[in-house]
CSV table of C-alpha atoms in Angstrom, one decimal:
chain,number,residue,atom,x,y,z
O,1,MET,CA,149.0,88.0,141.5
O,2,ILE,CA,147.7,86.2,144.8
O,3,ALA,CA,144.9,88.1,146.1
O,4,ASP,CA,142.1,87.2,148.5
O,5,SER,CA,140.9,84.9,146.0
O,6,PRO,CA,143.1,82.3,144.1
O,7,PRO,CA,144.7,83.4,141.0
O,8,ALA,CA,143.2,82.6,137.5
O,9,ILE,CA,145.3,79.3,137.2
O,10,VAL,CA,143.6,77.9,140.4
O,11,LEU,CA,140.2,76.6,140.2
O,12,PRO,CA,138.1,77.6,143.3
O,13,VAL,CA,136.4,75.0,145.5
O,14,GLN,CA,132.7,74.9,145.5
O,15,VAL,CA,131.7,74.5,149.3
O,16,ALA,CA,128.7,75.1,151.2
O,17,GLU,CA,128.4,78.4,152.6
O,18,ALA,CA,131.9,79.1,151.8
O,19,VAL,CA,133.1,82.9,152.9
O,20,LYS,CA,133.8,84.8,149.8
O,21,PRO,CA,136.8,86.9,150.5
O,22,ALA,CA,136.6,90.7,149.6
O,23,PRO,CA,139.2,91.7,146.8
O,24,GLN,CA,142.1,93.6,147.7
O,25,LEU,CA,143.0,95.6,144.7
O,26,GLN,CA,145.9,97.6,146.3
O,27,GLY,CA,148.4,99.9,144.4
O,28,PRO,CA,151.7,101.2,145.5
O,29,PRO,CA,153.1,104.6,146.0
O,30,ALA,CA,153.6,106.4,142.6
O,31,GLY,CA,153.0,110.0,143.1
O,32,PRO,CA,153.3,112.2,146.3
O,33,GLN,CA,156.2,109.9,147.6
O,34,THR,CA,158.1,111.0,144.6
O,35,PRO,CA,159.5,114.5,145.4
O,36,PRO,CA,159.1,117.1,143.0
O,37,PRO,CA,162.2,118.1,141.0
O,38,PRO,CA,164.2,121.2,142.5
O,39,PRO,CA,163.3,124.6,140.9
O,40,PRO,CA,165.7,125.8,138.1
O,41,ALA,CA,168.5,128.0,139.7
O,42,ALA,CA,167.2,131.1,138.1
O,43,SER,CA,163.5,130.6,138.3
O,44,GLN,CA,161.3,133.9,138.4
O,45,PRO,CA,158.6,134.3,141.2
O,46,GLY,CA,155.3,133.2,140.0
O,47,TRP,CA,152.0,132.0,141.4
O,48,ARG,CA,153.5,128.8,142.7
O,49,THR,CA,156.4,130.4,144.3
O,50,ARG,CA,154.0,132.8,146.1
O,51,LEU,CA,152.0,129.9,147.3
O,52,LYS,CA,155.0,128.2,148.6
O,53,ASP,CA,156.2,131.1,150.3
O,54,SER,CA,152.9,131.4,152.1
O,55,GLY,CA,153.0,127.5,153.1
O,56,VAL,CA,151.4,125.9,150.2
O,57,ASN,CA,153.5,123.5,148.0
O,58,LEU,CA,151.9,122.1,144.9
O,59,THR,CA,152.9,119.0,143.0
O,60,PHE,CA,151.3,117.9,139.6
O,61,SER,CA,152.4,114.6,138.0
O,62,TYR,CA,151.9,112.1,135.2
O,63,VAL,CA,153.2,108.7,135.6
O,64,SER,CA,152.8,105.8,132.8
O,65,GLU,CA,154.1,102.3,132.8
O,66,SER,CA,154.2,100.1,129.8
O,67,ALA,CA,154.9,96.6,129.8
O,68,ALA,CA,155.3,93.8,126.9
O,69,SER,CA,155.4,90.1,127.4
O,70,ILE,CA,158.0,89.1,125.1
O,71,SER,CA,158.0,85.2,125.9
O,72,GLY,CA,156.4,82.9,128.3
O,73,GLY,CA,153.6,83.1,130.5
O,74,ARG,CA,150.0,82.5,129.3
O,75,ASP,CA,150.3,84.7,126.2
O,76,GLN,CA,152.4,87.4,124.7
O,77,GLY,CA,151.2,91.0,124.5
O,78,ALA,CA,151.4,94.5,126.0
O,79,ALA,CA,149.5,96.7,128.3
O,80,TYR,CA,149.6,100.4,129.3
O,81,THR,CA,148.5,102.2,132.7
O,82,GLN,CA,148.7,105.6,133.7
O,83,GLN,CA,148.0,108.1,136.7
O,84,LEU,CA,147.4,111.8,136.9
O,85,LEU,CA,148.0,113.4,140.3
O,86,ALA,CA,147.5,116.7,142.1
O,87,SER,CA,148.8,117.0,145.6
O,88,ALA,CA,149.0,120.0,148.1
O,89,VAL,CA,151.2,120.0,151.1
O,90,VAL,CA,150.5,122.8,153.7
O,91,ASP,CA,153.1,124.1,156.1
O,92,THR,CA,150.8,125.2,158.9
O,93,GLY,CA,153.4,127.3,160.4
O,94,LYS,CA,153.8,129.6,157.4
O,95,ALA,CA,150.1,129.6,156.7
O,96,PHE,CA,148.3,129.7,160.0
O,97,GLY,CA,151.2,130.3,162.4
O,98,LEU,CA,151.0,126.8,163.8
O,99,SER,CA,154.6,125.7,163.9
O,100,GLY,CA,155.3,122.0,163.3
O,101,GLY,CA,152.1,121.0,161.5
O,102,LYS,CA,151.5,119.7,158.0
O,103,ILE,CA,148.4,119.0,155.9
O,104,ILE,CA,148.5,116.8,152.9
O,105,ALA,CA,145.7,116.6,150.1
O,106,THR,CA,146.0,114.4,147.2
O,107,ILE,CA,143.7,113.4,144.4
O,108,ILE,CA,144.5,110.8,141.5
O,109,HIS,CA,143.0,109.5,138.4
O,110,ARG,CA,144.3,106.0,137.0
O,111,LYS,CA,143.3,104.0,134.2
O,112,GLY,CA,144.9,101.2,132.0
O,113,GLN,CA,145.4,97.5,131.8
O,114,ASP,CA,147.1,95.0,133.8
O,115,LEU,CA,149.5,92.7,131.9
O,116,THR,CA,149.9,90.3,134.8
O,117,ALA,CA,146.1,89.6,134.7
O,118,THR,CA,145.6,89.6,131.0
O,119,ARG,CA,148.6,87.9,129.7
O,120,ILE,CA,151.2,86.4,132.2
O,121,GLY,CA,149.7,85.1,135.4
O,122,ASN,CA,152.4,85.6,137.8
O,123,LEU,CA,152.0,86.3,141.3
O,124,PHE,CA,153.1,90.2,141.3
O,125,GLU,CA,152.0,92.7,138.9
O,126,VAL,CA,154.8,93.7,136.4
O,127,GLN,CA,153.2,97.3,136.5
O,128,GLU,CA,153.3,98.6,139.9
O,129,LEU,CA,151.0,101.5,138.9
O,130,PHE,CA,148.1,99.4,138.3
O,131,GLY,CA,145.4,98.9,140.9
O,132,GLY,CA,143.7,100.8,143.6
O,133,GLY,CA,140.6,101.5,141.5
O,134,GLN,CA,140.7,102.6,137.9
O,135,ASP,CA,139.0,106.0,138.5
O,136,LEU,CA,139.3,109.5,140.0
O,137,ARG,CA,139.6,109.4,143.7
O,138,PRO,CA,141.2,111.0,146.7
O,139,ALA,CA,144.4,109.4,147.8
O,140,GLU,CA,144.9,111.2,151.0
O,141,LEU,CA,143.8,113.9,153.4
O,142,SER,CA,145.7,114.0,156.5
O,143,TYR,CA,147.4,116.1,159.3
O,144,GLU,CA,150.6,115.7,160.9
O,145,GLN,CA,151.9,117.5,163.9
O,146,GLN,CA,155.6,117.4,165.4
O,147,LEU,CA,156.1,118.1,169.0
O,148,ASN,CA,158.8,118.1,171.6
O,149,GLY,CA,161.3,119.8,169.1
O,150,GLY,CA,160.4,117.3,166.4
O,151,ARG,CA,161.3,114.1,168.3
O,152,THR,CA,157.6,113.3,168.4
O,153,ALA,CA,155.0,113.1,165.4
O,154,LEU,CA,151.5,112.5,165.6
O,155,LYS,CA,149.5,112.0,162.4
O,156,ILE,CA,145.6,111.5,161.8
O,157,GLY,CA,143.5,111.4,158.8
O,158,LEU,CA,142.7,109.4,155.5
O,159,TYR,CA,146.0,107.9,154.5
O,160,HIS,CA,148.1,104.7,154.0
O,161,THR,CA,149.8,102.4,156.4
O,162,GLY,CA,152.7,102.1,154.0
O,163,ASP,CA,153.5,105.6,154.2
O,164,ASP,CA,155.0,105.0,157.5
O,165,PHE,CA,155.7,101.4,158.0
O,166,ALA,CA,157.8,98.7,155.9
O,167,THR,CA,159.2,101.0,153.4
O,168,LEU,CA,162.7,101.4,151.9
O,169,PRO,CA,163.9,104.4,149.8
O,170,SER,CA,165.1,102.1,147.0
O,171,GLY,CA,161.7,100.3,146.7
O,172,CYS,CA,159.8,102.4,143.9
O,173,GLN,CA,162.7,102.6,141.5
O,174,PHE,CA,161.4,99.4,140.3
O,175,GLN,CA,158.3,98.8,138.0
O,176,ASN,CA,157.5,95.2,139.5
O,177,PHE,CA,155.1,95.5,142.3
O,178,ALA,CA,157.0,93.0,144.5
O,179,PHE,CA,159.4,95.9,145.3
O,180,CYS,CA,157.3,99.0,145.2
O,181,PRO,CA,158.3,100.4,147.6
O,182,ARG,CA,157.1,97.8,150.4
O,183,PRO,CA,156.6,94.2,150.3
O,184,THR,CA,153.7,93.3,148.5
O,185,THR,CA,152.7,90.3,150.6
O,186,LEU,CA,151.7,92.8,153.3
O,187,PHE,CA,148.8,93.8,151.1
O,188,TYR,CA,147.9,90.2,150.1
O,189,ASN,CA,148.2,88.8,153.7
O,190,SER,CA,146.6,91.6,155.7
O,191,GLY,CA,144.7,94.8,155.5
O,192,PHE,CA,147.8,96.8,155.4
O,193,SER,CA,147.1,99.7,152.9
O,194,GLY,CA,149.2,101.6,150.3
O,195,PHE,CA,148.6,104.4,147.9
O,196,PRO,CA,146.2,105.2,146.6
O,197,ILE,CA,143.9,103.4,148.8
O,198,PRO,CA,143.7,105.5,151.9
O,199,ARG,CA,142.4,104.2,155.4
O,200,TRP,CA,141.4,106.3,158.2
O,201,GLY,CA,143.9,105.9,161.0
O,202,VAL,CA,146.2,107.5,163.4
O,203,ARG,CA,150.1,107.1,164.1
O,204,ALA,CA,152.6,108.1,166.6
O,205,ARG,CA,156.2,108.3,166.0
O,206,GLN,CA,158.9,109.0,168.9
O,207,ASP,CA,162.6,109.5,168.3
O,208,ILE,CA,164.3,107.6,171.1
O,209,GLY,CA,167.8,108.8,170.4
O,210,HIS,CA,171.0,107.5,168.6
O,211,GLY,CA,169.1,107.2,165.5
O,212,LEU,CA,166.3,104.9,166.8
O,213,SER,CA,162.6,105.7,166.5
O,214,ILE,CA,159.7,103.6,167.2
O,215,SER,CA,156.1,103.9,165.6
O,216,VAL,CA,152.6,102.6,166.4
O,217,ALA,CA,149.5,103.1,164.6
O,218,ALA,CA,145.8,102.0,164.2
O,219,PHE,CA,144.2,101.9,160.8
O,220,GLU,CA,140.6,100.6,159.7
O,221,VAL,CA,140.4,97.7,157.4
O,222,ASN,CA,138.2,98.8,154.5
O,223,SER,CA,138.5,96.8,151.3
O,224,ILE,CA,135.3,98.4,149.7
O,225,ARG,CA,137.1,101.6,149.1
O,226,ALA,CA,139.6,99.8,146.9
O,227,GLN,CA,137.1,99.1,144.3
O,228,THR,CA,136.6,100.9,141.3
O,229,GLY,CA,133.9,103.6,141.8
O,230,ASN,CA,134.0,103.3,145.5
O,231,GLY,CA,137.0,105.7,146.1
O,232,TRP,CA,134.7,108.4,147.4
O,233,GLN,CA,132.9,106.4,149.9
O,234,LEU,CA,134.9,108.0,152.8
O,235,ALA,CA,133.0,107.0,155.8
O,236,PRO,CA,135.1,105.1,158.3
O,237,ARG,CA,134.6,101.4,159.0
O,238,PHE,CA,136.2,100.3,162.3
O,239,ASP,CA,134.7,96.8,162.5
O,240,SER,CA,138.1,95.5,162.3
O,241,VAL,CA,141.6,97.3,162.7
O,242,VAL,CA,145.3,96.8,161.5
O,243,LEU,CA,147.6,97.7,164.4
O,244,PRO,CA,151.2,98.0,163.2
O,245,VAL,CA,154.3,98.8,165.2
O,246,GLU,CA,157.9,99.3,163.9
O,247,LEU,CA,161.4,100.1,165.2
O,248,GLY,CA,163.6,102.1,163.0
O,249,TRP,CA,167.4,102.7,163.1
O,250,LYS,CA,169.1,105.3,160.8
O,251,SER,CA,173.1,105.1,160.7
O,252,GLY,CA,175.8,107.0,158.9
O,253,GLN,CA,173.9,110.3,159.2
O,254,GLY,CA,176.9,112.6,159.7
O,255,ALA,CA,179.0,114.4,157.2
O,256,GLY,CA,181.0,112.0,155.0
O,257,GLN,CA,179.4,108.9,156.5
O,258,LEU,CA,177.5,106.2,154.4
O,259,PRO,CA,173.8,106.3,155.2
O,260,GLY,CA,171.8,103.2,156.3
O,261,LEU,CA,168.5,102.3,157.4
O,262,VAL,CA,167.0,99.2,159.3
O,263,ARG,CA,163.4,98.5,160.0
O,264,VAL,CA,161.9,95.8,161.9
O,265,GLY,CA,158.1,95.5,162.7
O,266,GLY,CA,154.9,93.5,162.8
O,267,LEU,CA,151.1,93.9,162.8
O,268,ILE,CA,147.9,92.5,163.8
O,269,ASP,CA,144.9,92.5,161.8
O,270,THR,CA,141.5,91.7,163.7
O,271,THR,CA,139.5,90.8,160.4
O,272,ASP,CA,138.0,87.5,160.3
O,273,LYS,CA,139.3,85.6,157.4
O,274,PRO,CA,138.8,82.1,156.2
O,275,ASP,CA,141.4,79.5,156.7
O,276,VAL,CA,143.3,78.7,153.6
O,277,TYR,CA,142.8,74.8,154.1
O,278,ALA,CA,140.9,73.5,157.2
O,279,ASP,CA,137.2,73.4,158.0
O,280,ALA,CA,135.9,73.7,161.4
O,281,ASN,CA,137.0,70.1,162.3
O,282,GLY,CA,140.5,70.9,161.2
O,283,ASP,CA,139.9,68.6,157.9
O,284,SER,CA,140.4,69.5,154.3
O,285,TYR,CA,137.5,71.9,153.3
O,286,ALA,CA,138.0,70.8,149.7
O,287,LEU,CA,137.2,67.1,150.6
O,288,SER,CA,134.7,67.8,153.4
O,289,GLY,CA,132.3,70.1,151.6
O,290,LEU,CA,132.1,72.3,154.5
O,291,ALA,CA,132.9,75.9,154.8
O,292,PRO,CA,136.6,76.9,155.6
O,293,ALA,CA,137.1,77.7,159.4
O,294,THR,CA,137.0,81.3,160.5
O,295,ARG,CA,140.3,82.7,162.0
O,296,ARG,CA,139.6,85.6,164.2
O,297,GLU,CA,142.8,87.5,163.5
O,298,ARG,CA,146.1,87.4,161.5
O,299,TRP,CA,149.6,88.7,161.8
O,300,SER,CA,152.5,89.6,159.7
O,301,ALA,CA,156.1,90.7,160.7
O,302,TRP,CA,159.1,92.3,158.6
O,303,ALA,CA,162.6,93.0,158.6
O,304,MET,CA,164.3,95.2,155.9
O,305,ALA,CA,167.7,97.1,155.5
O,306,GLU,CA,169.2,99.5,153.1
O,307,LYS,CA,173.1,100.6,153.4
O,308,MET,CA,175.0,102.6,150.9
O,309,ILE,CA,178.4,101.0,150.6
O,310,VAL,CA,180.2,103.2,148.0
O,311,ARG,CA,179.7,107.0,147.7
O,312,PHE,CA,180.2,108.5,144.2
O,313,GLY,CA,179.6,112.0,145.2
O,314,PRO,CA,177.5,114.4,147.4
O,315,GLY,CA,174.0,113.9,148.6
O,316,GLU,CA,172.4,110.4,147.5
O,317,ARG,CA,175.2,109.5,144.8
O,318,GLY,CA,176.4,106.1,145.7
O,319,LEU,CA,175.8,102.5,145.5
O,320,SER,CA,173.3,101.1,148.1
O,321,LEU,CA,172.2,97.4,148.9
O,322,PHE,CA,168.9,96.6,150.3
O,323,GLY,CA,167.2,93.5,151.4
O,324,THR,CA,163.7,92.6,152.8
O,325,MET,CA,162.0,89.5,154.6
O,326,THR,CA,158.5,89.1,155.7
O,327,LEU,CA,156.8,86.4,157.5
O,328,SER,CA,153.1,85.8,157.8
O,329,ASP,CA,150.4,83.8,159.5
O,330,ARG,CA,150.1,80.2,157.8
O,331,ALA,CA,146.4,79.9,158.8
O,332,THR,CA,145.4,82.7,156.3
O,333,ALA,CA,148.2,83.8,154.4
O,334,ARG,CA,148.8,83.3,150.7
O,335,VAL,CA,152.5,84.0,150.9
O,336,PRO,CA,153.9,83.5,154.4
O,337,LEU,CA,157.6,83.8,153.3
O,338,PHE,CA,158.8,86.5,151.2
O,339,LEU,CA,162.4,87.5,150.4
O,340,SER,CA,163.8,90.4,148.2
O,341,GLY,CA,167.1,92.0,147.6
O,342,GLY,CA,169.5,93.9,145.2
O,343,PHE,CA,171.0,97.3,144.8
O,344,VAL,CA,170.5,100.7,143.3
O,345,ALA,CA,173.3,102.9,142.1
O,346,ARG,CA,172.8,106.7,142.0
O,347,GLY,CA,174.6,109.1,140.2
O,348,LEU,CA,177.6,107.0,138.9
O,349,TRP,CA,178.7,109.6,136.5
O,350,ASP,CA,179.5,113.0,137.3
O,351,ASN,CA,177.6,114.4,134.2
O,352,ARG,CA,174.7,112.3,135.0
O,353,PRO,CA,174.4,112.9,138.8
O,354,ARG,CA,170.5,112.2,138.9
O,355,ASP,CA,170.5,109.0,136.7
O,356,ASN,CA,170.3,105.6,138.8
O,357,PHE,CA,170.4,102.1,137.8
O,358,GLY,CA,169.6,98.9,139.7
O,359,LEU,CA,168.8,95.1,140.1
O,360,GLY,CA,166.4,93.5,142.3
O,361,LEU,CA,165.5,89.7,142.9
O,362,VAL,CA,162.5,88.2,144.6
O,363,TYR,CA,161.6,84.7,146.2
O,364,ALA,CA,157.8,84.2,147.2
O,365,ARG,CA,156.9,80.9,149.0
O,366,VAL,CA,153.2,80.2,148.5
O,367,ASN,CA,151.6,78.8,151.6
O,368,PRO,CA,152.2,74.8,151.7
O,369,ARG,CA,148.7,74.4,153.1
O,370,ILE,CA,147.3,76.0,150.0
O,371,ALA,CA,149.3,73.3,148.2
O,372,ASP,CA,147.7,70.5,150.2
O,373,ARG,CA,144.4,71.9,149.3
O,374,GLN,CA,145.1,72.1,145.8
O,375,ARG,CA,146.3,68.5,145.7
O,376,ASP,CA,142.9,67.6,147.3
O,377,GLN,CA,141.2,69.4,144.3
O,378,GLN,CA,143.3,67.3,142.1
O,379,SER,CA,142.1,64.1,143.6
O,380,LEU,CA,138.6,65.3,142.9
O,381,GLY,CA,139.3,65.6,139.1
O,382,GLN,CA,139.8,69.5,139.2
O,383,ASP,CA,142.3,70.9,136.8
O,384,VAL,CA,144.6,72.5,139.4
O,385,ASP,CA,148.4,72.7,139.7
O,386,PRO,CA,149.6,73.1,143.2
O,387,GLN,CA,151.4,76.3,143.8
O,388,ARG,CA,154.9,76.2,145.5
O,389,TRP,CA,157.0,79.2,144.8
O,390,GLU,CA,157.9,81.9,142.3
O,391,ALA,CA,161.1,83.9,141.7
O,392,SER,CA,161.6,87.0,139.7
O,393,GLY,CA,164.3,89.6,138.8
O,394,GLU,CA,164.3,93.1,137.3
O,395,ILE,CA,166.9,95.5,135.8
O,396,PHE,CA,166.4,99.1,135.2
O,397,TYR,CA,168.2,102.3,134.1
O,398,GLY,CA,166.5,105.6,135.1
O,399,TRP,CA,167.5,108.5,132.7
O,400,GLN,CA,166.7,112.0,134.1
O,401,ALA,CA,166.1,113.5,130.7
O,402,THR,CA,165.3,116.8,132.2
O,403,ARG,CA,164.8,118.5,135.6
O,404,ALA,CA,161.0,117.2,135.4
O,405,LEU,CA,161.1,114.3,133.1
O,406,LEU,CA,162.2,110.7,133.9
O,407,LEU,CA,162.5,107.7,131.5
O,408,ARG,CA,163.3,104.3,133.0
O,409,PRO,CA,163.3,101.4,130.8
O,410,ASN,CA,163.4,97.8,132.5
O,411,LEU,CA,163.6,94.1,131.9
O,412,GLN,CA,161.9,91.7,134.1
O,413,TYR,CA,162.4,87.9,134.3
O,414,ILE,CA,159.6,85.6,136.1
O,415,HIS,CA,160.7,81.9,137.0
O,416,ARG,CA,157.8,79.6,137.6
O,417,VAL,CA,155.0,81.8,136.6
O,418,GLY,CA,152.3,81.5,139.1
O,419,ALA,CA,154.3,79.5,141.2
O,420,THR,CA,153.8,76.4,139.1
O,421,SER,CA,155.4,75.0,136.1
O,422,ARG,CA,152.3,75.0,133.8
O,423,TYR,CA,153.5,78.0,131.9
O,424,PRO,CA,157.3,78.8,130.6
O,425,ASP,CA,159.3,81.4,132.2
O,426,ALA,CA,158.1,84.9,131.2
O,427,VAL,CA,160.5,87.8,130.0
O,428,VAL,CA,158.8,91.3,130.2
O,429,ALA,CA,160.3,94.5,128.7
O,430,GLY,CA,158.8,97.8,130.5
O,431,MET,CA,159.0,101.4,130.3
O,432,THR,CA,158.2,104.0,133.2
O,433,ILE,CA,157.8,107.6,132.3
O,434,LYS,CA,157.5,110.2,135.0
O,435,LEU,CA,156.8,114.0,134.5
O,436,ILE,CA,156.5,116.0,137.7
O,437,LEU,CA,155.7,119.6,137.8
């Protein structure tokens, strides 16, 4: 993947007093954003039912993602990664008499291997579950309060920018990190955070009417908490912040209509970051030997949409198309242009109403200024391939084996691995297993 330091196929430039970027080991949602299965029709009251009646809803889950490189990439092999999760959602109205409030507390444990890093060398992990510190850590502790009849919602606490911004419902049906469930470039190009790396923040959302809403927020930028072993360092660090804003529009929400969702937004990150090409004089720091110039802030913007075009039955059963585009600051971004799109079909057959399948495609353009720097490195005799772009695709089928168990095999194809032509195109077979109790 592209992180704040170049991928393995790119040799770093040795410069005087160069700024070493902090690593961003971000992981996507794989737990509390997946709703628990509905209870059996004839379930008997138990301790969890009594807790739920008093306002405490518990979720326990196991998720694993296995992947095998069949051909191409740097090498062939397989990798396995998993996550255990426990989450509690407290309805403060039932529990304490405070109507409209919700408390979320989540803890996770992750471990495993990353096939992208060890075998393939492509830009985006083929196992979205990997990352975020391979250890036991708190993933969320937040409080949300609805006001004005639910038209206004305020949220504060230790949680994730991606819970409220730049997210589509279909995203986490895929195993490739590029989809799940928000554009990965927002993690790589800014301090945008996602599950399970929480940041202290505050968010306000206001329903405008006619399906429109606007959300604004402020989050700390704290890459230290992403590192393995640092998940319990909960003290806030507001030396720099991410300030996102997003306009959302929901359509087709009435009975018999086809639902749709559009999100348009952007963010400013006030973190000081090194320029990807230039020194303080505007020249190539690869040639001058000077430190990269420091940029005082960076920005990203996104536009995304999802629309059901055919309905197969009640609820979410139907065929939905989705698409995403992100743009980012060329001075500091690794991937300033990102495009993705595809479809997800849910409940195609009456006897399999909870099964789904889908196809997704991704195009990622590496910053041309990075390629310019890499060509300068080549002129110095370094073994570097200029990076240009990478494209990939994934197809999956999700089989809801039981009320609680989902099996989702997938096949991924990666063209121009690592955004160069050094390695042959890669074919990856994967399997996601989810057990939600």
